[in-house]
Short mmCIF file of C-alpha atoms in Angstrom, two decimals:
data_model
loop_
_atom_site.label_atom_id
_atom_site.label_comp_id
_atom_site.label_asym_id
_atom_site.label_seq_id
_atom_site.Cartn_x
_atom_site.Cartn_y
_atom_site.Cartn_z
CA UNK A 1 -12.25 21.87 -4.70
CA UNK A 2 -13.45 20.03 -1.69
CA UNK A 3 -11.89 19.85 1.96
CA UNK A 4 -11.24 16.76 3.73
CA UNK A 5 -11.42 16.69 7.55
CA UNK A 6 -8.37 14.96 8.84
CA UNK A 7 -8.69 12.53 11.74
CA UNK A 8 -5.89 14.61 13.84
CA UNK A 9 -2.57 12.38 15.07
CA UNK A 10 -3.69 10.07 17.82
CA UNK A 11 -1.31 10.19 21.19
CA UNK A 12 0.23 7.03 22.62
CA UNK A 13 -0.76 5.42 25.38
CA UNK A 14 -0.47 7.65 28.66
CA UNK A 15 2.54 6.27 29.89
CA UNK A 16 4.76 5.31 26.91
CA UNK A 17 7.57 6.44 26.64
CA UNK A 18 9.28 9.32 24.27
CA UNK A 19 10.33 8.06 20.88
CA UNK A 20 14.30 8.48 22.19
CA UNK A 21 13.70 6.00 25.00
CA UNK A 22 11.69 3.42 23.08
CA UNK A 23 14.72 3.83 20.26
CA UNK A 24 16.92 3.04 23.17
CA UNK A 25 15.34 -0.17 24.27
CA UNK A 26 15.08 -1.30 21.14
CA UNK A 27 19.05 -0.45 20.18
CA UNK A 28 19.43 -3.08 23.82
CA UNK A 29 17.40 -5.43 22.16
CA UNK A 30 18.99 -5.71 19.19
CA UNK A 31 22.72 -5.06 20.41
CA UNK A 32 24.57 -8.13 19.42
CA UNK A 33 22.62 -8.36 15.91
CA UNK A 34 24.37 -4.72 15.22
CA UNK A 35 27.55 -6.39 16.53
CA UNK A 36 27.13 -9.13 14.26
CA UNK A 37 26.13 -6.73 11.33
CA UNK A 38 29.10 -4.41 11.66
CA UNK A 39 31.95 -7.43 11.17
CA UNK A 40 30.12 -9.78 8.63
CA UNK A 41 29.68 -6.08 6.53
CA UNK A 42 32.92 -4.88 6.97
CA UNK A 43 33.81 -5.81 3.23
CA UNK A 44 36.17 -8.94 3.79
CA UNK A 45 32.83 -11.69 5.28
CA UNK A 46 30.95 -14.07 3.28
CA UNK A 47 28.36 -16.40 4.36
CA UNK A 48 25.02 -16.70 2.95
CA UNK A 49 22.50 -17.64 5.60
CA UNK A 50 22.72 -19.89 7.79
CA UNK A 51 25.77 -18.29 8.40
CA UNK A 52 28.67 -20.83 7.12
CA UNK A 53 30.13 -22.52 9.77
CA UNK A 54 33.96 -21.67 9.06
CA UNK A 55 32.14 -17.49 9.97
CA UNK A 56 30.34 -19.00 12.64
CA UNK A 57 33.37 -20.24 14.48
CA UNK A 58 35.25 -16.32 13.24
CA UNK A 59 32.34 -13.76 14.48
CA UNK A 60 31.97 -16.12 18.12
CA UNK A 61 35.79 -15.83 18.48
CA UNK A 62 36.00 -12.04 17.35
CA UNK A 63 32.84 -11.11 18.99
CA UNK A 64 33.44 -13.22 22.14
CA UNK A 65 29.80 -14.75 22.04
CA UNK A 66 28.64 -17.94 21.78
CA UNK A 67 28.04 -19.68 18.55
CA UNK A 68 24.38 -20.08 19.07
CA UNK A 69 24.43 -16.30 19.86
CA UNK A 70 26.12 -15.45 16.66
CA UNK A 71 23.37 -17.45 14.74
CA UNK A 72 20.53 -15.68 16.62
CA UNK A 73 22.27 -12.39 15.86
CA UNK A 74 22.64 -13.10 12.53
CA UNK A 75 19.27 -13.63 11.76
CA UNK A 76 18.01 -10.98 13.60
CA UNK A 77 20.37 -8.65 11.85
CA UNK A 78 18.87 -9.90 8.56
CA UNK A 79 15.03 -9.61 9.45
CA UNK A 80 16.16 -6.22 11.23
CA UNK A 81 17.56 -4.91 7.91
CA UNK A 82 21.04 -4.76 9.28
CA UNK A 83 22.72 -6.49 6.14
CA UNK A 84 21.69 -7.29 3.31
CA UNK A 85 22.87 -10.33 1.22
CA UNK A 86 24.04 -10.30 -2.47
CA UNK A 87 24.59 -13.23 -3.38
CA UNK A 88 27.31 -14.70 -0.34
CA UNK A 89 28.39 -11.01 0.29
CA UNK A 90 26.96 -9.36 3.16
CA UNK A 91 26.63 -5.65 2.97
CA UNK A 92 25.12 -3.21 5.46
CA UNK A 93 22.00 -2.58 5.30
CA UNK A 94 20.69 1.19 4.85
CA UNK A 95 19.30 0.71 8.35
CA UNK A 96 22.97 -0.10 9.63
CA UNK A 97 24.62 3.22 8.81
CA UNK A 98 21.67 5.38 10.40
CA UNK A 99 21.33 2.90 13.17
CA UNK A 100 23.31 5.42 15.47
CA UNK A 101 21.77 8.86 14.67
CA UNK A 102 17.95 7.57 13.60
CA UNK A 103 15.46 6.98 16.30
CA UNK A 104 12.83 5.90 13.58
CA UNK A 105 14.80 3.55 11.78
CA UNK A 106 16.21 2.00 14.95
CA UNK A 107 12.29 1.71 15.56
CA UNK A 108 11.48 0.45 12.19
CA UNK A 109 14.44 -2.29 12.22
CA UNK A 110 12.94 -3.49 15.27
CA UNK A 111 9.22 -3.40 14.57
CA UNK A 112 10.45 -5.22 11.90
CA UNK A 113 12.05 -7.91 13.97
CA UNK A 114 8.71 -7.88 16.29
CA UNK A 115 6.59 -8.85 12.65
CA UNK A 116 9.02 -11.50 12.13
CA UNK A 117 9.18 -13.30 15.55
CA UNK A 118 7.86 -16.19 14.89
CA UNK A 119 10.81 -17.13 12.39
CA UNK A 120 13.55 -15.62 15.22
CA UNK A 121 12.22 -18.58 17.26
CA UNK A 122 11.97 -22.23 15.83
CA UNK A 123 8.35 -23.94 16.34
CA UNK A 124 8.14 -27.16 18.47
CA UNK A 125 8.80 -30.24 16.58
CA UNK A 126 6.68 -32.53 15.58
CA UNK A 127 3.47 -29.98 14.93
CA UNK A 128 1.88 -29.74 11.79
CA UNK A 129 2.28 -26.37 10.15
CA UNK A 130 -1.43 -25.74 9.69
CA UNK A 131 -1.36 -25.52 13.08
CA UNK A 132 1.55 -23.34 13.40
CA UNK A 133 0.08 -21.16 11.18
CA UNK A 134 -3.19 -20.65 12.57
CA UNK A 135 -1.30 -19.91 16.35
CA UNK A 136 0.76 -17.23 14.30
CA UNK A 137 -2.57 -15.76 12.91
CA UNK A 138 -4.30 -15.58 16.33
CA UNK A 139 -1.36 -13.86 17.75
CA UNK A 140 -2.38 -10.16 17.00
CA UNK A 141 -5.56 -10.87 19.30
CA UNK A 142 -3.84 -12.60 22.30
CA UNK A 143 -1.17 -9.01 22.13
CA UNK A 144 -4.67 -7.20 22.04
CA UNK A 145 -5.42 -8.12 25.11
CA UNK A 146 -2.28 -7.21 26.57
CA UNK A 147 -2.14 -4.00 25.38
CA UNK A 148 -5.80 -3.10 26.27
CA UNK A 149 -5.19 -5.13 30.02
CA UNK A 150 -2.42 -2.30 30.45
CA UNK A 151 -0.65 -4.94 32.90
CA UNK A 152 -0.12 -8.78 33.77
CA UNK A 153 -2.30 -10.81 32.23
CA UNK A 154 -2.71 -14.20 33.30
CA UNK A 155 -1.52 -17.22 30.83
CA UNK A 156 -4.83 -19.31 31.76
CA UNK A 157 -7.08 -16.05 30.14
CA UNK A 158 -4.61 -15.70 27.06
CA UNK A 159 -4.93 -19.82 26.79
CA UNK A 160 -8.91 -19.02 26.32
CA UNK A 161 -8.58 -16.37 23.63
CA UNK A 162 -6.27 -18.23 21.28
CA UNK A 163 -8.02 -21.22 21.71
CA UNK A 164 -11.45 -19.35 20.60
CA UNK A 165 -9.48 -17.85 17.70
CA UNK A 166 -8.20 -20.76 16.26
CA UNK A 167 -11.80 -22.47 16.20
CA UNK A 168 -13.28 -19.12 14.78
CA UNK A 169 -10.44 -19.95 11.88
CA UNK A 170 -11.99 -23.29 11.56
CA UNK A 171 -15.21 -22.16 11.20
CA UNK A 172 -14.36 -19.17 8.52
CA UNK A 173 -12.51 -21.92 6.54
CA UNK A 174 -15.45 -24.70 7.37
CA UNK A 175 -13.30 -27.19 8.82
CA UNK A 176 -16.46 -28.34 10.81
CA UNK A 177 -16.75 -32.22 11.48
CA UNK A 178 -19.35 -33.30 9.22
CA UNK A 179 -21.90 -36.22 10.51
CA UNK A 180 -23.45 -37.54 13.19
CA UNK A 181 -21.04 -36.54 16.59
CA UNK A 182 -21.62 -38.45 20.14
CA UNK A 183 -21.74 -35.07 22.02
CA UNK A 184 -21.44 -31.67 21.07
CA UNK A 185 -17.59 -30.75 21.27
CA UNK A 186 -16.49 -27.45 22.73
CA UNK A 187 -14.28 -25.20 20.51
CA UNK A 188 -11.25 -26.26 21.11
CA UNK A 189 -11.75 -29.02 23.21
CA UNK A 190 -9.71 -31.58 21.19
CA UNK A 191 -6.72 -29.64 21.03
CA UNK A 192 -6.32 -27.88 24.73
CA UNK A 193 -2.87 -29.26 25.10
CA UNK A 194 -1.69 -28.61 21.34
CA UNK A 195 -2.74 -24.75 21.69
CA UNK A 196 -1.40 -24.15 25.22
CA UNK A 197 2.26 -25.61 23.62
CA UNK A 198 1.28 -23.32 20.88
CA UNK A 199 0.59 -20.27 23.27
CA UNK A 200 3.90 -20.91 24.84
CA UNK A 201 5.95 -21.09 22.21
CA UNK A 202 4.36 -17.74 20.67
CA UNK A 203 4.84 -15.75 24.42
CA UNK A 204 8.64 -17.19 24.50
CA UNK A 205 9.16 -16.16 20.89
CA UNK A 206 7.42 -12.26 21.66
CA UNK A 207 9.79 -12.40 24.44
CA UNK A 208 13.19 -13.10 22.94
CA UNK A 209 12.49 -9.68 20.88
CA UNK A 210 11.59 -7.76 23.64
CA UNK A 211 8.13 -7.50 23.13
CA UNK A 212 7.31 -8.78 26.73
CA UNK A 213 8.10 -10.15 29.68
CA UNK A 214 7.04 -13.22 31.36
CA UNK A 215 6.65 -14.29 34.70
CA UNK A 216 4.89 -17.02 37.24
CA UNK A 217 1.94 -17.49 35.15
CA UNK A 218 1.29 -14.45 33.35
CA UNK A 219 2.59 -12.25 30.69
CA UNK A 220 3.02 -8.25 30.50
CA UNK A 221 3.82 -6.06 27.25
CA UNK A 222 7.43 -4.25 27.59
CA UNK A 223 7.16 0.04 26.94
CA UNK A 224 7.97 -1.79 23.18
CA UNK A 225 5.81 -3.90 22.69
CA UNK A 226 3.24 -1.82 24.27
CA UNK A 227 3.78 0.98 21.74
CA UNK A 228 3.94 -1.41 18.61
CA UNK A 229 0.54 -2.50 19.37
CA UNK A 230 -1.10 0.29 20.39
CA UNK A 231 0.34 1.46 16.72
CA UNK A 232 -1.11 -1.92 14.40
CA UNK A 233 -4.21 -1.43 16.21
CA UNK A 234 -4.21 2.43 15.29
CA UNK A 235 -3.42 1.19 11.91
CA UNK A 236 -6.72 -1.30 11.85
CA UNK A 237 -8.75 1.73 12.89
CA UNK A 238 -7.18 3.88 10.53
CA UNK A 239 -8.25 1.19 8.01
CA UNK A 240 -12.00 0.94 9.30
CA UNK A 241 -11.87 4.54 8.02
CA UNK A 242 -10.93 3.47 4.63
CA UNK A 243 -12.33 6.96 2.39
CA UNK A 244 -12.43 4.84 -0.58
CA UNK A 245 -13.97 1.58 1.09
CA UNK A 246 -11.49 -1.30 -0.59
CA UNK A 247 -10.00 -2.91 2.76
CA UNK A 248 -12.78 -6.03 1.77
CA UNK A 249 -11.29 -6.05 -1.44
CA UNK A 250 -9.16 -8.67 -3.31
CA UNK A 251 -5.75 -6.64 -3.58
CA UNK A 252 -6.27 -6.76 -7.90
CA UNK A 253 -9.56 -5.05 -7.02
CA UNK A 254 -8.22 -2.56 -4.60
CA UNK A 255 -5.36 -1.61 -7.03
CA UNK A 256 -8.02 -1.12 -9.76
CA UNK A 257 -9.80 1.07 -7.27
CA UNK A 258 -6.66 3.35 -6.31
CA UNK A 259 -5.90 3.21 -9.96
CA UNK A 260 -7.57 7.06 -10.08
CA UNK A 261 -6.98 8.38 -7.26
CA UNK A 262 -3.64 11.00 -6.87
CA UNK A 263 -0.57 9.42 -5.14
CA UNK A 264 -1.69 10.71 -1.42
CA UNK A 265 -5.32 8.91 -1.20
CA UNK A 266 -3.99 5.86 -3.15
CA UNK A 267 -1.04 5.62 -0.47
CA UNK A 268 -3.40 6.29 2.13
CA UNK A 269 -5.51 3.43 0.47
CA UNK A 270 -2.64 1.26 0.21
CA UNK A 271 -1.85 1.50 4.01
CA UNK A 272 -5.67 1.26 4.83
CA UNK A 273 -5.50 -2.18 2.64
CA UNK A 274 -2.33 -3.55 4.43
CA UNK A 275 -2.94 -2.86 8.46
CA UNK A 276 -6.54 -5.35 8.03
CA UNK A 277 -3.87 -8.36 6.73
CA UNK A 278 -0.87 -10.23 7.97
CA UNK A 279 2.13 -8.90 6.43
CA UNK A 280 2.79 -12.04 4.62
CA UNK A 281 0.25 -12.85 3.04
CA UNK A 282 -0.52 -9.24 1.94
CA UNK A 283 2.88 -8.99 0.42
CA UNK A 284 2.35 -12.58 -1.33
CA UNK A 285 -0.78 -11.68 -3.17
CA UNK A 286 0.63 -8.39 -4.52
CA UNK A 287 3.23 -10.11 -5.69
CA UNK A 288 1.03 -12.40 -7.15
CA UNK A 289 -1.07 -9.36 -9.23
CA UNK A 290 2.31 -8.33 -9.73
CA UNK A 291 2.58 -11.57 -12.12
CA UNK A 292 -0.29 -11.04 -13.70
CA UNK A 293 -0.99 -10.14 -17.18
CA UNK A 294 -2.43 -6.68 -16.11
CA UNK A 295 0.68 -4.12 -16.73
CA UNK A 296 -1.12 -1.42 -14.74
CA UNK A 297 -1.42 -3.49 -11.65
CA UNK A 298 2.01 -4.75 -11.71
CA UNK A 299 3.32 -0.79 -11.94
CA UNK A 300 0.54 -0.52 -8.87
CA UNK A 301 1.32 -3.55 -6.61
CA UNK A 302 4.87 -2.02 -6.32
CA UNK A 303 3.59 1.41 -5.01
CA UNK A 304 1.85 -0.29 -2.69
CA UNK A 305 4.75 -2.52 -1.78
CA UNK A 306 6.58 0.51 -1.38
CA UNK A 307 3.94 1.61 1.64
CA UNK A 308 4.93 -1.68 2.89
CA UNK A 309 8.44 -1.18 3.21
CA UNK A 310 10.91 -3.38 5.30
CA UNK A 311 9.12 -6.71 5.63
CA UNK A 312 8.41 -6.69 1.95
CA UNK A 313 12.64 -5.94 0.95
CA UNK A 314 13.45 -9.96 0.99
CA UNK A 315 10.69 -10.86 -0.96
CA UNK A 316 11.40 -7.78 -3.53
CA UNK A 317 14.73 -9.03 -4.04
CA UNK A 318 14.00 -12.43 -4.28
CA UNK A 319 11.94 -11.47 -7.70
CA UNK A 320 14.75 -9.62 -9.20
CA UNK A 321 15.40 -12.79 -11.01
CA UNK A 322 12.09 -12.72 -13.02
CA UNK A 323 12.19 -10.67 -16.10
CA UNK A 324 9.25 -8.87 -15.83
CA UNK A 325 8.85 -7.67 -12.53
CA UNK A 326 12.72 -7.44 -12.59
CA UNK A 327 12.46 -3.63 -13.16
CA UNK A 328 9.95 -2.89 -11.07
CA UNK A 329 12.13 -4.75 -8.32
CA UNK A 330 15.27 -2.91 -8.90
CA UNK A 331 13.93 0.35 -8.89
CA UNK A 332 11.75 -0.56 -5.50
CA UNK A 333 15.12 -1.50 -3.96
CA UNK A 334 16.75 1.50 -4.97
CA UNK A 335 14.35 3.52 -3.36
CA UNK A 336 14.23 1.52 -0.06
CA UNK A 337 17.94 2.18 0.17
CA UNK A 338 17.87 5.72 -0.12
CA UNK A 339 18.10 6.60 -3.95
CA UNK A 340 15.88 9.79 -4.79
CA UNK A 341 13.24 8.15 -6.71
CA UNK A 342 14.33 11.22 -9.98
CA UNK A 343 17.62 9.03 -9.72
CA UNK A 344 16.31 5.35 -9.44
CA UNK A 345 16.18 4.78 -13.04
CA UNK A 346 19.84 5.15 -13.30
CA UNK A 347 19.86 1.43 -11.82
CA UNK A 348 18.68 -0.21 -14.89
CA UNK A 349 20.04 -1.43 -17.97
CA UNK A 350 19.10 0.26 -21.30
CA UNK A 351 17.23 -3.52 -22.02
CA UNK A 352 15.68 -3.09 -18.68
CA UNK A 353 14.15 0.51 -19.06
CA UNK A 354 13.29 -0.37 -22.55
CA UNK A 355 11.18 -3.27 -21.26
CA UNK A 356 9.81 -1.08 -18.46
CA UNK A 357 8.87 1.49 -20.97
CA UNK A 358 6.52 -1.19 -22.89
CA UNK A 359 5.27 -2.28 -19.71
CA UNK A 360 4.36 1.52 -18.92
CA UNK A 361 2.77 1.90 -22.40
CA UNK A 362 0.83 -1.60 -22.36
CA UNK A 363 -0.70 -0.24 -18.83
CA UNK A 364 -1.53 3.46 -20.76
CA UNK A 365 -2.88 1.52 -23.82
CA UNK A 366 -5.13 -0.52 -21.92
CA UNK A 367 -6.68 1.64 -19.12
CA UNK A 368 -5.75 5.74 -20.08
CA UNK A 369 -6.31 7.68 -22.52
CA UNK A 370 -4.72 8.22 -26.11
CA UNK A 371 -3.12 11.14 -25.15
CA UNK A 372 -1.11 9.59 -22.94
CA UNK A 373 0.01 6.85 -24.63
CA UNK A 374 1.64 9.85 -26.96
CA UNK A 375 3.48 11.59 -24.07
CA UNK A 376 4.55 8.52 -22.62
CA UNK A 377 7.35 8.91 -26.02
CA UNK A 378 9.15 11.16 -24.12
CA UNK A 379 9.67 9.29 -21.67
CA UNK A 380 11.67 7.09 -23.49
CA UNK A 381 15.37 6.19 -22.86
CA UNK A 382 16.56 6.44 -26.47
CA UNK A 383 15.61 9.72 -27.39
CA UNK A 384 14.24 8.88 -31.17
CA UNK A 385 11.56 7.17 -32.01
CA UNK A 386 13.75 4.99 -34.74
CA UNK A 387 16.51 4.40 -32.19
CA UNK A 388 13.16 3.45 -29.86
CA UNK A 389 11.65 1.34 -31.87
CA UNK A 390 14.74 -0.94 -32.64
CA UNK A 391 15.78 -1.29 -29.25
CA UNK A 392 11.44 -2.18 -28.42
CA UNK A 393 11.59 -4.47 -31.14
CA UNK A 394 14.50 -6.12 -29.94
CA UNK A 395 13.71 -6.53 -26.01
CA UNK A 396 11.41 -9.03 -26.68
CA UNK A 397 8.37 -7.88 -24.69
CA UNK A 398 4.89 -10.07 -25.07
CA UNK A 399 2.78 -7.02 -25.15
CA UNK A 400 5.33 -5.07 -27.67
CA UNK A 401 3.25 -5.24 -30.93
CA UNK A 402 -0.27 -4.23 -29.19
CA UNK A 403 1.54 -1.34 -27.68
CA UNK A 404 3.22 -0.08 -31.05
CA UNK A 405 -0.30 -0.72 -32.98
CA UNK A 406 -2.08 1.42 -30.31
CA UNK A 407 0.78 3.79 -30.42
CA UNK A 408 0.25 4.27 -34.17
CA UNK A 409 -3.50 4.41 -34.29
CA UNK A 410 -3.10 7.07 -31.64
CA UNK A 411 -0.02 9.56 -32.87
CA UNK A 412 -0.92 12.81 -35.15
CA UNK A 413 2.31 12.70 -37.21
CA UNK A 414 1.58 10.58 -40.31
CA UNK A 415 4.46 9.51 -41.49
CA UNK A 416 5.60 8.41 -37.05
CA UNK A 417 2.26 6.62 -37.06
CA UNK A 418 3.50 5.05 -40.82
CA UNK A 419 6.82 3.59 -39.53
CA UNK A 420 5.64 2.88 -35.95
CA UNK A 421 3.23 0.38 -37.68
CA UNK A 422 5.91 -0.54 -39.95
CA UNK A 423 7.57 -1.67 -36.70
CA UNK A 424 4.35 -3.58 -34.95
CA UNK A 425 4.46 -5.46 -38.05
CA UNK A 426 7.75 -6.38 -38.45
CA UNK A 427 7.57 -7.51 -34.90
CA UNK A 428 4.33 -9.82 -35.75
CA UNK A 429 5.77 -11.77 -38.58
CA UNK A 430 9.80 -11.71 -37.04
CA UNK A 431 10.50 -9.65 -39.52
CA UNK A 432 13.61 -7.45 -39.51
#
């Protein structure tokens, strides 16, 4: 065996507050959202969002806010984790019922919120969303400089780094003018005015989720915002640290890379991976693997989605609908809402754990060893291999008759390798 020298916890800031008092600013932040949460999951609302306007008009008269509050509450609530939404039925959220007795899911909900702030508050009109996009994406450095400044920084200096940020994403993605130009052009020179609408539409959105303050001309962090900095930036650095060296990787090739490792490095990995990327787009191209034709990476894009956590729920659900990552979704979702993982299966269908079980086998069959693919029977729902392989012939998988050859070429028992082939034949020709 070999020892690994741990990089010991790092310490906040000098000056931030406990965990208890940054919990408490963020319960003031996001006050009315638990209001809101509380009546539209009481078990008698419906309103899928934006919240319908016959509920609008109910939660600002029973809550005694405004309509426009109501709205804002309601979405924070939902990018908080407050509710969640099946179908036009809101429900609370996990996050809802600990929200009183959990300082780190208080602080979760909200760091949550602080990820999401630039869909809490509506761009300016009339601005391409390239643009948009790219102001969004040069954010993290502009809150690096607050948090490093420890203080007031002024708007003019902030102006100066997004602008160089945004022409640095320019030049990554070569969207250089090409030919023959009067005079050089400074970065950023053509669109001075666009970014500092940009930069103060970002500053008023960090600010309406208490991530700073602003004042005559310059900005300062809040003890919250501070903190979730310092903490993505401890991330990064964590990630420069990366023992297995796949932060530069596509995430297919980082999965691949984990695919080995025991569940501690590969989370460890995972995390590494997912503090060098915007949330986003990290969850989006899992996903994406997740859709692939590789089983094994699908099975490993959700344990890395499950390092992800909040900001990747939404997206989760919104996939339940596809039939094969459909298991993989439901049992994620079970586990983010507090189902021990031994009991998650419990959540599918028979259909559903068959099909998860070929999935499972397909990934065995194509990157373990035989072995394996023979113990992975007993993990089977049915609990004989006839009764299995009618139910696997009948769920329709694509992968279902490579899995049952490689199953048979694999088993000791004769006459189970016999009628397991019988089966991957019978499936081939739509036989019964």
């Amino acid at each position: 065996m070999t020892t690994r020298r741990t990089r010991p916890a790092p310490r906040p800031p000098e000056g931030t507050p406990p965990p208890a008092e940054l919990a408490r600013q963020a319960r003031a932040v996001l006050a009315d959202a638990v209001r809101i949460a509380h009546w539209a999951a009481d078990g008698t609302r419906t309103g899928a969002a934006p919240l319908a306007a016959q509920a609008l008009e109910r939660a600002a008269a029973a809550l005694e806010l405004s309509p426009a509050q109501v709205r804002t509450g309601w979405d924070r609530a939902r990018l908080a984790g407050l509710i969640e939404l099946h179908g036009d039925t809101a429900r609370p959220g996990w996050r809802l019922r600990a929200w009183d007795r959990d300082d780190s899911a208080v602080l979760r909900g909200w760091v949550a919120l602080f990820d999401a702030w630039s869909l809490v508050h509506a761009s300016p009109e009339g601005i391409e969303a390239t643009a948009v996009a790219e102001a969004v994406e040069a954010v993290p450095q502009v809150l690096s400089l607050l948090q490093l400044s420890a203080g007031a920084v002024p708007v003019p200096a902030l102006l100066d780094l997004l602008g160089q940020r945004v022409a640095e994403l320019h030049e990554e993605r070569c969207e250089v003018p090409y030919g023959p130009q009067e005079q050089p052009v400074p970065a950023g020179a053509g669109s001075a005015e666009l970014n500092a609408l940009l930069l103060d539409w970002a500053l008023e959105g960090l600010a309406s989720v208490g991530a700073l303050t602003l004042g005559a001309g310059h900005a300062t962090l809040t003890p919250l915002g501070n903190w979730a900095v310092w903490v993505k930036l401890e991330q990064i650095c964590v990630a420069a640290q990366s023992p297995a060296g796949n932060i530069e990787q596509s995430a297919a090739d980082m999965l691949l890379g984990c695919a080995r490792l025991t569940p501690g490095p590969a989370r460890a990995e995972y995390r590494a991976w997912l503090a060098a990327r915007p949330v986003g787009s990290a969850v989006a191209e899992l996903l994406a693997v997740a859709r692939g034709e590789d089983a094994l990476l699908r099975g490993l894009a959700f344990e890395a989605l499950r390092v992800v956590g909040a900001p990747a729920e939404p997206v989760v659900r919104s996939v339940v609908t596809e039939a094969p990552l459909r298991p993989y979704a439901l049992l994620w979702l079970a586990e983010y809402e507090g189902t021990d993982p031994d009991d998650a299966q419990d959540v599918l269908s028979r259909e559903e754990a068959t099909w998860l079980w070929v999935d499972t086998a397909a990934a065995v069959a194509d990157h373990g060893e035989t072995g394996l693919l023979v113990r992975h029977l007993d993990s089977a729902v049915q609990g004989t291999v006839p009764a299995l392989l009618e139910e696997v012939r009948a769920v329709g998988h694509p992968r279902t008759v490579q899995v049952l050859v490689a199953l048979a070429a694999a088993h000791p028992d004769p006459a189970l390798a016999k009628a397991v082939r019988r089966a991957a034949f019978q499936v081939h020709t739509g036989g019964v």
